[in-house]
């Protein structure tokens, strides 16, 4: 979500005549698009921001520093910036991104700091420019905000309430993207399963209806989406994996914890049993589906036995991959107020044990691909070796192989010859 906002910001700046440079030292304007999901992100931001103070002192009005994103939505952060980093020129919130060109004009004309942060927003601003990171694939926002209030999470406070885009607007955007060379889209929303679109004539459109509409767009090859909430994952969507050829066989289904008691305290509104049933149904509909997840260890009050339930669940589901997090206290959330916070050392120990289990399973799952032939959408050269190219299988596995520039954005057949924990190796089959 954040990355896509950055693409929008880059698009707006490009329209205003700015060009991208590679390093902050060469820039006339620096924009920090911040994340608040865990404390680490907060700390890193303040560290990096501080490094610009000297440049600002030297270049004064010739150098503009802006802060936006989820951190800019929180009053205590705005106060810290005002007090300790008073040289920041512009602060704008997640609901005010479209105002950036105007805020910059005001800054230059009025020679005074600009702060624009709405607490929440009803409507959706359509038609903003976007500078895509890739020519052949694109993010597409289908909804904004979150209504779920998981007790550990800051997002509902920084991104506001759920609001869905009109299905026509989404379909038109995707058609335009396809005309511009895009073959793969990633539908974005904090909880795509609760998408509630409405056509201009008032007819409703849920997430699965939207997938069917997009599946019919000629020229589009792959549809992905994230993120799903297990409590809203419907049988209708699971069945779409049987019908929609373009829907990739990959599902990111955050579980967060394996204990029903912890899940209840997290306000996730599903049980361990319900989650396992969803996984069973997904595998029944699409036996080769890859499943990934998010897991938090050390939620307040989590006991060793409850943590062991998380480990057991991972072994039962056999995730292809998982994003694992140490619980991080977020100001203003219900879990912040709990007095039974888990000691750091215990959290770290559980985190390491969880990673070992996850990695071992990822490694075994990847090894199952060796000897198979996969359709791989080529993304680009690897950072380390210019002859090695990377691409993704339908199941989102990263495959490295010897390739060439012309293949970027094309789907090639690759025989998988090797595997490790995080990627596969292969060779292109010329038929
Ligand atoms: N501490 C640790 N992890 C968190 N996440 C969200 N809030 C927190 C927090 N306070 C994780 C969840 C979510 C992912 C995007 O970030 O697992 O799914
Ligand atoms: Fe945060 Fe829960 Fe909303 Fe995800 S569903 S963004 S974890 S509140």
CSV table of C-alpha atoms and ligand atoms in Angstrom, one decimal:
chain,number,residue,atom,x,y,z
A,1,UNK,CA,0.0,0.0,0.0
A,2,UNK,CA,2.8,2.3,1.0
A,3,UNK,CA,4.9,1.4,-2.1
A,4,UNK,CA,1.9,2.2,-4.3
A,5,UNK,CA,1.3,5.6,-2.6
A,6,UNK,CA,5.0,6.3,-3.4
A,7,UNK,CA,4.3,5.6,-7.0
A,8,UNK,CA,1.4,8.1,-6.9
A,9,UNK,CA,3.6,10.7,-5.3
A,10,UNK,CA,6.4,10.1,-7.9
A,11,UNK,CA,3.7,10.5,-10.6
A,12,UNK,CA,2.5,13.8,-9.2
A,13,UNK,CA,6.0,15.1,-8.9
A,14,UNK,CA,6.9,14.0,-12.5
A,15,UNK,CA,3.8,16.0,-13.7
A,16,UNK,CA,5.1,19.0,-11.8
A,17,UNK,CA,8.4,18.7,-13.7
A,18,UNK,CA,10.6,17.0,-11.1
A,19,UNK,CA,12.9,14.2,-12.0
A,20,UNK,CA,14.1,11.3,-9.9
A,21,UNK,CA,17.7,11.3,-8.6
A,22,UNK,CA,19.5,8.4,-6.9
A,23,UNK,CA,20.6,10.0,-3.7
A,24,UNK,CA,19.2,12.4,-1.2
A,25,UNK,CA,22.4,14.5,-1.4
A,26,UNK,CA,21.6,15.4,-5.0
A,27,UNK,CA,17.9,16.2,-4.4
A,28,UNK,CA,16.0,19.5,-4.2
A,29,UNK,CA,13.1,17.7,-2.5
A,30,UNK,CA,13.0,14.6,-0.3
A,31,UNK,CA,9.7,13.0,0.7
A,32,UNK,CA,9.6,10.4,3.4
A,33,UNK,CA,6.6,8.1,2.9
A,34,UNK,CA,6.6,6.5,6.4
A,35,UNK,CA,5.2,3.3,7.9
A,36,UNK,CA,4.0,2.9,11.5
A,37,UNK,CA,3.3,-0.8,11.6
A,38,UNK,CA,6.1,-1.5,14.1
A,39,UNK,CA,8.4,0.5,16.3
A,40,UNK,CA,11.4,-0.3,14.1
A,41,UNK,CA,10.0,1.6,11.2
A,42,UNK,CA,9.4,4.7,13.4
A,43,UNK,CA,13.0,4.6,14.7
A,44,UNK,CA,14.6,4.1,11.3
A,45,UNK,CA,12.6,7.1,10.0
A,46,UNK,CA,13.8,9.5,12.7
A,47,UNK,CA,17.4,8.3,12.2
A,48,UNK,CA,17.3,8.9,8.4
A,49,UNK,CA,15.4,12.2,8.8
A,50,UNK,CA,18.1,13.5,11.2
A,51,UNK,CA,20.8,12.9,8.6
A,52,UNK,CA,19.3,15.6,6.4
A,53,UNK,CA,19.5,18.4,8.9
A,54,UNK,CA,22.9,19.6,7.7
A,55,UNK,CA,21.9,19.7,4.0
A,56,UNK,CA,18.8,21.7,5.0
A,57,UNK,CA,20.9,24.2,7.0
A,58,UNK,CA,23.2,24.7,4.1
A,59,UNK,CA,20.7,24.8,1.2
A,60,UNK,CA,17.7,26.4,3.1
A,61,UNK,CA,14.8,27.1,0.8
A,62,UNK,CA,16.6,25.3,-2.1
A,63,UNK,CA,16.0,22.0,-0.3
A,64,UNK,CA,12.5,20.9,0.7
A,65,UNK,CA,11.8,18.0,3.2
A,66,UNK,CA,8.4,16.5,3.3
A,67,UNK,CA,7.0,13.8,5.6
A,68,UNK,CA,3.9,11.7,4.7
A,69,UNK,CA,2.4,8.3,5.3
A,70,UNK,CA,1.1,6.6,8.4
A,71,UNK,CA,3.4,8.4,10.9
A,72,UNK,CA,2.1,11.7,9.7
A,73,UNK,CA,-1.4,10.6,10.7
A,74,UNK,CA,-0.4,10.5,14.4
A,75,UNK,CA,-0.5,13.7,16.5
A,76,UNK,CA,2.4,12.6,18.8
A,77,UNK,CA,4.6,12.1,15.8
A,78,UNK,CA,3.7,15.5,14.3
A,79,UNK,CA,4.5,17.1,17.7
A,80,UNK,CA,7.9,15.4,17.7
A,81,UNK,CA,8.7,16.6,14.2
A,82,UNK,CA,7.6,20.1,15.1
A,83,UNK,CA,9.8,20.2,18.2
A,84,UNK,CA,12.9,18.2,17.2
A,85,UNK,CA,12.9,18.5,13.4
A,86,UNK,CA,11.4,22.0,13.0
A,87,UNK,CA,13.1,22.4,9.7
A,88,UNK,CA,10.7,19.9,8.0
A,89,UNK,CA,8.8,21.9,5.4
A,90,UNK,CA,5.7,19.8,4.6
A,91,UNK,CA,3.7,17.2,6.5
A,92,UNK,CA,0.8,15.5,4.8
A,93,UNK,CA,-1.3,12.5,5.9
A,94,UNK,CA,-2.4,9.4,4.1
A,95,UNK,CA,-5.7,11.0,3.2
A,96,UNK,CA,-4.0,14.1,1.7
A,97,UNK,CA,-1.6,12.7,-0.9
A,98,UNK,CA,-3.5,14.3,-3.8
A,99,UNK,CA,-2.8,17.7,-2.2
A,100,UNK,CA,1.0,17.4,-2.6
A,101,UNK,CA,1.3,19.7,-5.7
A,102,UNK,CA,-0.8,22.4,-4.0
A,103,UNK,CA,1.1,22.1,-0.7
A,104,UNK,CA,4.4,22.6,-2.6
A,105,UNK,CA,3.0,25.6,-4.5
A,106,UNK,CA,1.9,27.1,-1.2
A,107,UNK,CA,5.3,26.4,0.4
A,108,UNK,CA,7.1,28.2,-2.4
A,109,UNK,CA,4.6,31.1,-2.6
A,110,UNK,CA,3.9,31.7,1.1
A,111,UNK,CA,7.4,30.7,2.3
A,112,UNK,CA,5.8,29.0,5.3
A,113,UNK,CA,5.5,25.4,6.5
A,114,UNK,CA,2.5,23.3,5.3
A,115,UNK,CA,0.7,20.8,7.4
A,116,UNK,CA,-2.3,19.0,6.0
A,117,UNK,CA,-3.6,15.9,7.8
A,118,UNK,CA,-7.3,14.8,7.8
A,119,UNK,CA,-8.2,12.4,10.6
A,120,UNK,CA,-10.3,10.4,8.1
A,121,UNK,CA,-11.9,10.7,4.7
A,122,UNK,CA,-15.2,9.6,3.1
A,123,UNK,CA,-14.6,9.8,-0.6
A,124,UNK,CA,-11.9,8.5,-2.8
A,125,UNK,CA,-9.8,10.7,-5.1
A,126,UNK,CA,-9.7,9.1,-8.6
A,127,UNK,CA,-7.4,9.7,-11.5
A,128,UNK,CA,-4.1,10.5,-9.8
A,129,UNK,CA,-1.0,9.9,-11.9
A,130,UNK,CA,1.3,7.0,-11.1
A,131,UNK,CA,4.9,6.2,-11.9
A,132,UNK,CA,5.0,2.5,-11.9
A,133,UNK,CA,8.1,0.6,-10.7
A,134,UNK,CA,7.5,-2.1,-13.4
A,135,UNK,CA,6.3,-1.8,-17.0
A,136,UNK,CA,4.6,-5.2,-17.0
A,137,UNK,CA,2.9,-5.3,-13.6
A,138,UNK,CA,1.0,-2.9,-11.5
A,139,UNK,CA,-0.6,-2.4,-8.1
A,140,UNK,CA,-4.3,-1.5,-8.2
A,141,UNK,CA,-6.0,-0.2,-5.1
A,142,UNK,CA,-9.5,-1.5,-4.8
A,143,UNK,CA,-10.2,-0.1,-1.3
A,144,UNK,CA,-8.7,2.0,1.4
A,145,UNK,CA,-8.8,1.8,5.2
A,146,UNK,CA,-9.7,-0.9,7.7
A,147,UNK,CA,-12.6,-1.5,10.1
A,148,UNK,CA,-11.2,-4.4,11.9
A,149,UNK,CA,-9.3,-2.9,14.9
A,150,UNK,CA,-7.1,-5.9,15.7
A,151,UNK,CA,-6.0,-4.9,19.2
A,152,UNK,CA,-2.3,-4.7,18.3
A,153,UNK,CA,-2.6,-2.7,15.1
A,154,UNK,CA,-2.2,1.0,14.3
A,155,UNK,CA,-3.6,0.8,10.7
A,156,UNK,CA,-7.3,1.6,11.4
A,157,UNK,CA,-6.1,4.8,13.1
A,158,UNK,CA,-3.7,5.9,10.3
A,159,UNK,CA,-5.7,4.7,7.2
A,160,UNK,CA,-9.2,5.4,8.4
A,161,UNK,CA,-12.4,3.5,7.8
A,162,UNK,CA,-13.0,1.2,4.8
A,163,UNK,CA,-14.1,2.7,1.6
A,164,UNK,CA,-14.3,0.8,-1.7
A,165,UNK,CA,-13.7,2.1,-5.2
A,166,UNK,CA,-16.4,1.7,-7.9
A,167,UNK,CA,-16.0,-1.5,-9.9
A,168,UNK,CA,-16.2,0.5,-13.2
A,169,UNK,CA,-13.3,2.7,-12.1
A,170,UNK,CA,-11.2,-0.4,-11.2
A,171,UNK,CA,-12.0,-2.1,-14.5
A,172,UNK,CA,-11.2,1.0,-16.5
A,173,UNK,CA,-7.9,1.4,-14.7
A,174,UNK,CA,-7.0,-2.2,-15.4
A,175,UNK,CA,-8.0,-1.9,-19.1
A,176,UNK,CA,-5.8,1.2,-19.4
A,177,UNK,CA,-2.9,-0.6,-17.7
A,178,UNK,CA,-3.2,-3.5,-20.0
A,179,UNK,CA,-3.2,-1.2,-23.0
A,180,UNK,CA,0.1,0.2,-21.5
A,181,UNK,CA,1.7,-3.2,-21.4
A,182,UNK,CA,0.7,-4.5,-18.0
A,183,UNK,CA,0.0,-8.3,-17.8
A,184,UNK,CA,-0.1,-8.8,-14.0
A,185,UNK,CA,-2.1,-6.8,-11.5
A,186,UNK,CA,-1.9,-6.9,-7.7
A,187,UNK,CA,-5.2,-5.8,-6.2
A,188,UNK,CA,-4.6,-3.9,-2.9
A,189,UNK,CA,-6.6,-3.4,0.2
A,190,UNK,CA,-6.1,-3.8,3.9
A,191,UNK,CA,-8.8,-6.4,3.8
A,192,UNK,CA,-9.8,-7.1,0.2
A,193,UNK,CA,-12.4,-9.7,1.3
A,194,UNK,CA,-14.6,-7.0,2.6
A,195,UNK,CA,-14.6,-5.0,-0.6
A,196,UNK,CA,-18.1,-3.6,-1.1
A,197,UNK,CA,-18.2,-1.9,-4.5
A,198,UNK,CA,-21.3,-0.4,-6.1
A,199,UNK,CA,-21.9,0.1,-9.8
A,200,UNK,CA,-23.1,3.5,-10.9
A,201,UNK,CA,-26.7,2.0,-11.2
A,202,UNK,CA,-26.6,1.0,-7.5
A,203,UNK,CA,-26.0,-2.8,-8.0
A,204,UNK,CA,-23.6,-4.2,-5.5
A,205,UNK,CA,-20.2,-5.9,-6.4
A,206,UNK,CA,-18.3,-8.0,-3.9
A,207,UNK,CA,-14.6,-9.0,-4.1
A,208,UNK,CA,-15.3,-12.2,-6.0
A,209,UNK,CA,-17.6,-10.4,-8.5
A,210,UNK,CA,-14.8,-8.0,-9.1
A,211,UNK,CA,-12.3,-10.9,-9.8
A,212,UNK,CA,-14.7,-12.4,-12.3
A,213,UNK,CA,-15.0,-9.0,-14.1
A,214,UNK,CA,-11.2,-8.6,-14.2
A,215,UNK,CA,-10.7,-12.2,-15.3
A,216,UNK,CA,-12.6,-11.2,-18.5
A,217,UNK,CA,-10.2,-8.4,-19.5
A,218,UNK,CA,-8.4,-9.4,-22.7
A,219,UNK,CA,-4.6,-9.2,-22.5
A,220,UNK,CA,-4.5,-9.4,-18.7
A,221,UNK,CA,-2.7,-12.6,-17.7
A,222,UNK,CA,-2.4,-12.7,-13.9
A,223,UNK,CA,-4.5,-11.5,-11.1
A,224,UNK,CA,-3.1,-11.3,-7.5
A,225,UNK,CA,-4.4,-9.7,-4.4
A,226,UNK,CA,-3.5,-8.8,-0.9
A,227,UNK,CA,-4.4,-8.8,2.0
A,228,UNK,CA,-7.2,-11.1,3.0
A,229,UNK,CA,-8.7,-11.5,6.5
A,230,UNK,CA,-9.7,-15.1,7.3
A,231,UNK,CA,-13.0,-14.0,9.0
A,232,UNK,CA,-14.2,-12.6,5.6
A,233,UNK,CA,-12.9,-15.2,3.2
A,234,UNK,CA,-16.0,-16.6,1.5
A,235,UNK,CA,-16.6,-20.0,-0.2
A,236,UNK,CA,-17.5,-17.8,-3.2
A,237,UNK,CA,-14.0,-16.6,-3.4
A,238,UNK,CA,-12.5,-20.0,-2.8
A,239,UNK,CA,-14.6,-21.3,-5.7
A,240,UNK,CA,-13.3,-18.6,-8.0
A,241,UNK,CA,-9.9,-20.5,-7.9
A,242,UNK,CA,-11.7,-23.2,-9.9
A,243,UNK,CA,-13.2,-20.9,-12.5
A,244,UNK,CA,-10.9,-17.9,-13.0
A,245,UNK,CA,-7.9,-19.0,-15.1
A,246,UNK,CA,-6.1,-15.7,-14.4
A,247,UNK,CA,-6.4,-15.9,-10.7
A,248,UNK,CA,-2.9,-16.9,-9.5
A,249,UNK,CA,-2.6,-19.9,-7.2
A,250,UNK,CA,-1.2,-18.0,-4.3
A,251,UNK,CA,-3.0,-17.0,-1.1
A,252,UNK,CA,-1.6,-14.7,1.6
A,253,UNK,CA,-3.8,-15.5,4.6
A,254,UNK,CA,-2.5,-13.9,7.8
A,255,UNK,CA,-3.1,-16.1,10.8
A,256,UNK,CA,-1.3,-14.0,13.4
A,257,UNK,CA,-1.4,-16.7,16.1
A,258,UNK,CA,-2.2,-20.4,16.4
A,259,UNK,CA,-4.1,-20.2,19.7
A,260,UNK,CA,-7.9,-19.4,19.6
A,261,UNK,CA,-7.5,-17.6,23.0
A,262,UNK,CA,-4.8,-15.3,21.6
A,263,UNK,CA,-6.8,-14.7,18.5
A,264,UNK,CA,-9.7,-13.7,20.6
A,265,UNK,CA,-7.6,-11.2,22.5
A,266,UNK,CA,-6.3,-9.9,19.2
A,267,UNK,CA,-9.9,-9.3,18.1
A,268,UNK,CA,-9.3,-11.4,15.0
A,269,UNK,CA,-12.8,-12.9,15.2
A,270,UNK,CA,-11.9,-16.4,13.9
A,271,UNK,CA,-10.7,-19.5,15.7
A,272,UNK,CA,-7.8,-21.8,14.9
A,273,UNK,CA,-10.2,-24.4,13.7
A,274,UNK,CA,-12.0,-22.0,11.4
A,275,UNK,CA,-8.6,-21.0,9.9
A,276,UNK,CA,-7.5,-24.6,9.3
A,277,UNK,CA,-10.9,-25.3,7.6
A,278,UNK,CA,-10.3,-22.4,5.2
A,279,UNK,CA,-6.9,-23.8,4.4
A,280,UNK,CA,-8.4,-27.2,3.7
A,281,UNK,CA,-11.0,-25.7,1.4
A,282,UNK,CA,-8.4,-23.6,-0.5
A,283,UNK,CA,-6.3,-26.7,-1.1
A,284,UNK,CA,-9.4,-28.7,-2.2
A,285,UNK,CA,-10.2,-26.0,-4.8
A,286,UNK,CA,-6.7,-25.5,-6.0
A,287,UNK,CA,-4.4,-28.4,-4.9
A,288,UNK,CA,-1.2,-26.6,-6.0
A,289,UNK,CA,-2.0,-23.3,-4.3
A,290,UNK,CA,0.9,-21.7,-2.3
A,291,UNK,CA,-0.1,-20.3,1.0
A,292,UNK,CA,1.7,-17.7,3.0
A,293,UNK,CA,1.0,-15.9,6.2
A,294,UNK,CA,1.8,-13.2,8.8
A,295,UNK,CA,2.5,-14.3,12.4
A,296,UNK,CA,3.1,-12.2,15.5
A,297,UNK,CA,5.0,-13.7,18.4
A,298,UNK,CA,4.9,-12.3,21.9
A,299,UNK,CA,1.4,-10.7,21.9
A,300,UNK,CA,0.7,-9.6,25.5
A,301,UNK,CA,-0.1,-12.5,27.7
A,302,UNK,CA,1.0,-15.2,25.2
A,303,UNK,CA,2.1,-18.3,27.2
A,304,UNK,CA,4.7,-20.9,26.1
A,305,UNK,CA,1.8,-23.3,25.4
A,306,UNK,CA,0.0,-20.8,23.3
A,307,UNK,CA,3.1,-20.1,21.3
A,308,UNK,CA,3.5,-23.9,20.8
A,309,UNK,CA,0.0,-23.9,19.3
A,310,UNK,CA,1.4,-21.4,16.7
A,311,UNK,CA,4.3,-23.7,15.9
A,312,UNK,CA,2.0,-26.7,15.6
A,313,UNK,CA,-0.3,-24.8,13.3
A,314,UNK,CA,2.6,-23.9,11.0
A,315,UNK,CA,3.6,-27.5,10.8
A,316,UNK,CA,0.0,-28.5,10.1
A,317,UNK,CA,-0.6,-25.9,7.3
A,318,UNK,CA,2.9,-26.1,5.9
A,319,UNK,CA,3.2,-22.6,4.7
A,320,UNK,CA,5.2,-21.8,1.6
A,321,UNK,CA,6.5,-18.7,3.4
A,322,UNK,CA,5.6,-16.5,6.3
A,323,UNK,CA,6.3,-13.0,7.5
A,324,UNK,CA,7.2,-13.3,11.1
A,325,UNK,CA,7.1,-10.4,13.5
A,326,UNK,CA,7.9,-9.6,17.1
A,327,UNK,CA,4.9,-8.0,18.8
A,328,UNK,CA,5.6,-4.2,18.9
A,329,UNK,CA,3.6,-1.9,21.2
A,330,UNK,CA,1.7,0.7,19.2
A,331,UNK,CA,0.6,3.9,20.9
A,332,UNK,CA,-3.2,4.2,21.1
A,333,UNK,CA,-4.0,0.6,20.5
A,334,UNK,CA,-5.9,-1.6,23.1
A,335,UNK,CA,-2.9,-4.0,23.5
A,336,UNK,CA,-0.7,-1.1,24.5
A,337,UNK,CA,-2.5,-0.8,27.8
A,338,UNK,CA,-2.0,-4.5,28.8
A,339,UNK,CA,0.2,-5.0,31.7
A,340,UNK,CA,1.2,-8.6,30.8
A,341,UNK,CA,3.7,-7.6,28.1
A,342,UNK,CA,6.0,-10.5,27.1
A,343,UNK,CA,9.7,-9.9,28.0
A,344,UNK,CA,11.9,-9.1,25.0
A,345,UNK,CA,14.2,-12.1,25.6
A,346,UNK,CA,11.2,-14.5,25.5
A,347,UNK,CA,9.8,-12.8,22.4
A,348,UNK,CA,13.2,-13.2,20.6
A,349,UNK,CA,13.5,-16.8,21.7
A,350,UNK,CA,10.1,-17.6,20.3
A,351,UNK,CA,10.8,-15.7,17.2
A,352,UNK,CA,13.9,-17.7,16.4
A,353,UNK,CA,12.2,-21.0,17.1
A,354,UNK,CA,9.3,-20.0,14.8
A,355,UNK,CA,11.7,-18.9,12.0
A,356,UNK,CA,13.5,-22.2,12.2
A,357,UNK,CA,10.2,-24.1,11.7
A,358,UNK,CA,9.0,-21.8,8.9
A,359,UNK,CA,12.3,-21.9,7.0
A,360,UNK,CA,12.6,-25.7,7.2
A,361,UNK,CA,9.1,-26.1,5.7
A,362,UNK,CA,9.8,-23.4,3.0
A,363,UNK,CA,12.9,-25.3,2.0
A,364,UNK,CA,11.0,-28.6,1.8
A,365,UNK,CA,8.2,-27.0,-0.2
A,366,UNK,CA,10.6,-25.4,-2.6
A,367,UNK,CA,12.4,-28.7,-3.1
A,368,UNK,CA,9.1,-30.2,-4.4
A,369,UNK,CA,9.4,-27.9,-7.4
A,370,UNK,CA,12.7,-29.4,-8.6
A,371,UNK,CA,12.2,-31.3,-11.9
A,372,UNK,CA,8.9,-29.6,-12.7
A,373,UNK,CA,8.4,-27.1,-15.6
A,374,UNK,CA,6.9,-23.7,-14.5
A,375,UNK,CA,5.5,-20.7,-16.4
A,376,UNK,CA,7.6,-17.8,-15.2
A,377,UNK,CA,6.8,-14.2,-15.7
A,378,UNK,CA,10.2,-12.5,-16.1
A,379,UNK,CA,10.7,-9.5,-13.8
A,380,UNK,CA,14.3,-8.3,-14.4
A,381,UNK,CA,18.0,-8.9,-13.8
A,382,UNK,CA,19.2,-10.0,-10.4
A,383,UNK,CA,21.1,-7.4,-8.4
A,384,UNK,CA,24.2,-9.5,-8.1
A,385,UNK,CA,24.7,-11.0,-11.5
A,386,UNK,CA,23.5,-9.2,-14.7
A,387,UNK,CA,23.1,-12.4,-16.7
A,388,UNK,CA,20.8,-13.9,-14.0
A,389,UNK,CA,17.2,-13.0,-14.3
A,390,UNK,CA,14.4,-13.4,-11.8
A,391,UNK,CA,10.8,-14.1,-12.4
A,392,UNK,CA,7.7,-15.5,-10.6
A,393,UNK,CA,5.7,-18.6,-10.9
A,394,UNK,CA,1.9,-18.5,-10.7
A,395,UNK,CA,2.4,-19.5,-7.1
A,396,UNK,CA,4.7,-16.5,-6.5
A,397,UNK,CA,7.9,-18.5,-6.2
A,398,UNK,CA,11.0,-16.5,-7.2
A,399,UNK,CA,12.9,-18.4,-9.9
A,400,UNK,CA,16.4,-17.4,-11.0
A,401,UNK,CA,17.7,-18.4,-14.5
A,402,UNK,CA,20.0,-17.2,-17.2
A,403,UNK,CA,18.0,-14.8,-19.3
A,404,UNK,CA,18.1,-11.6,-21.3
A,405,UNK,CA,16.5,-8.1,-21.3
A,406,UNK,CA,14.0,-8.8,-24.1
A,407,UNK,CA,12.3,-11.4,-21.9
A,408,UNK,CA,11.2,-8.9,-19.2
A,409,UNK,CA,7.4,-8.9,-19.0
A,410,UNK,CA,7.1,-12.2,-20.9
A,411,UNK,CA,6.1,-15.6,-19.6
A,412,UNK,CA,8.7,-18.3,-20.3
A,413,UNK,CA,8.8,-22.0,-19.5
A,414,UNK,CA,11.5,-22.8,-17.0
A,415,UNK,CA,12.6,-26.2,-15.8
A,416,UNK,CA,13.4,-26.1,-12.1
A,417,UNK,CA,16.8,-27.5,-11.4
A,418,UNK,CA,17.5,-26.4,-7.8
A,419,UNK,CA,15.9,-24.9,-4.8
A,420,UNK,CA,16.7,-23.2,-1.5
A,421,UNK,CA,14.7,-21.6,1.3
A,422,UNK,CA,13.7,-18.4,-0.5
A,423,UNK,CA,14.0,-19.1,-4.2
A,424,UNK,CA,14.3,-21.7,-7.0
A,425,UNK,CA,16.8,-22.1,-9.8
A,426,UNK,CA,16.1,-23.2,-13.3
A,427,UNK,CA,16.8,-23.0,-17.0
A,428,UNK,CA,14.6,-21.7,-19.8
A,429,UNK,CA,13.2,-24.4,-22.1
A,430,UNK,CA,13.2,-23.3,-25.7
A,431,UNK,CA,10.5,-25.2,-27.5
B,1,LIG,N1,3.5,-5.7,16.1
B,1,LIG,C1,4.0,-6.7,15.3
B,1,LIG,N2,3.5,-7.0,14.1
B,1,LIG,C2,2.4,-6.2,13.7
B,1,LIG,N3,1.7,-6.3,12.6
B,1,LIG,C3,0.7,-5.4,12.7
B,1,LIG,N4,0.8,-4.7,13.8
B,1,LIG,C4,1.8,-5.2,14.5
B,1,LIG,C5,2.4,-5.0,15.8
B,1,LIG,N5,1.9,-4.0,16.6
B,1,LIG,C6,1.9,-7.3,11.6
B,1,LIG,C7,0.7,-8.2,11.3
B,1,LIG,C8,0.1,-7.7,10.0
B,1,LIG,C9,1.4,-7.3,9.3
B,1,LIG,C10,1.2,-6.4,8.2
B,1,LIG,O1,2.1,-6.6,10.3
B,1,LIG,O2,1.1,-9.5,11.2
B,1,LIG,O3,-0.5,-8.7,9.3
B,2,LIG,FE1,-4.4,-4.1,11.1
B,2,LIG,FE2,-6.2,-6.1,11.6
B,2,LIG,FE3,-6.8,-4.1,9.8
B,2,LIG,FE4,-4.9,-5.9,9.2
B,2,LIG,S1,-7.1,-6.4,9.5
B,2,LIG,S2,-4.8,-3.7,8.9
B,2,LIG,S3,-3.9,-6.3,11.2
B,2,LIG,S4,-6.5,-3.9,12.0
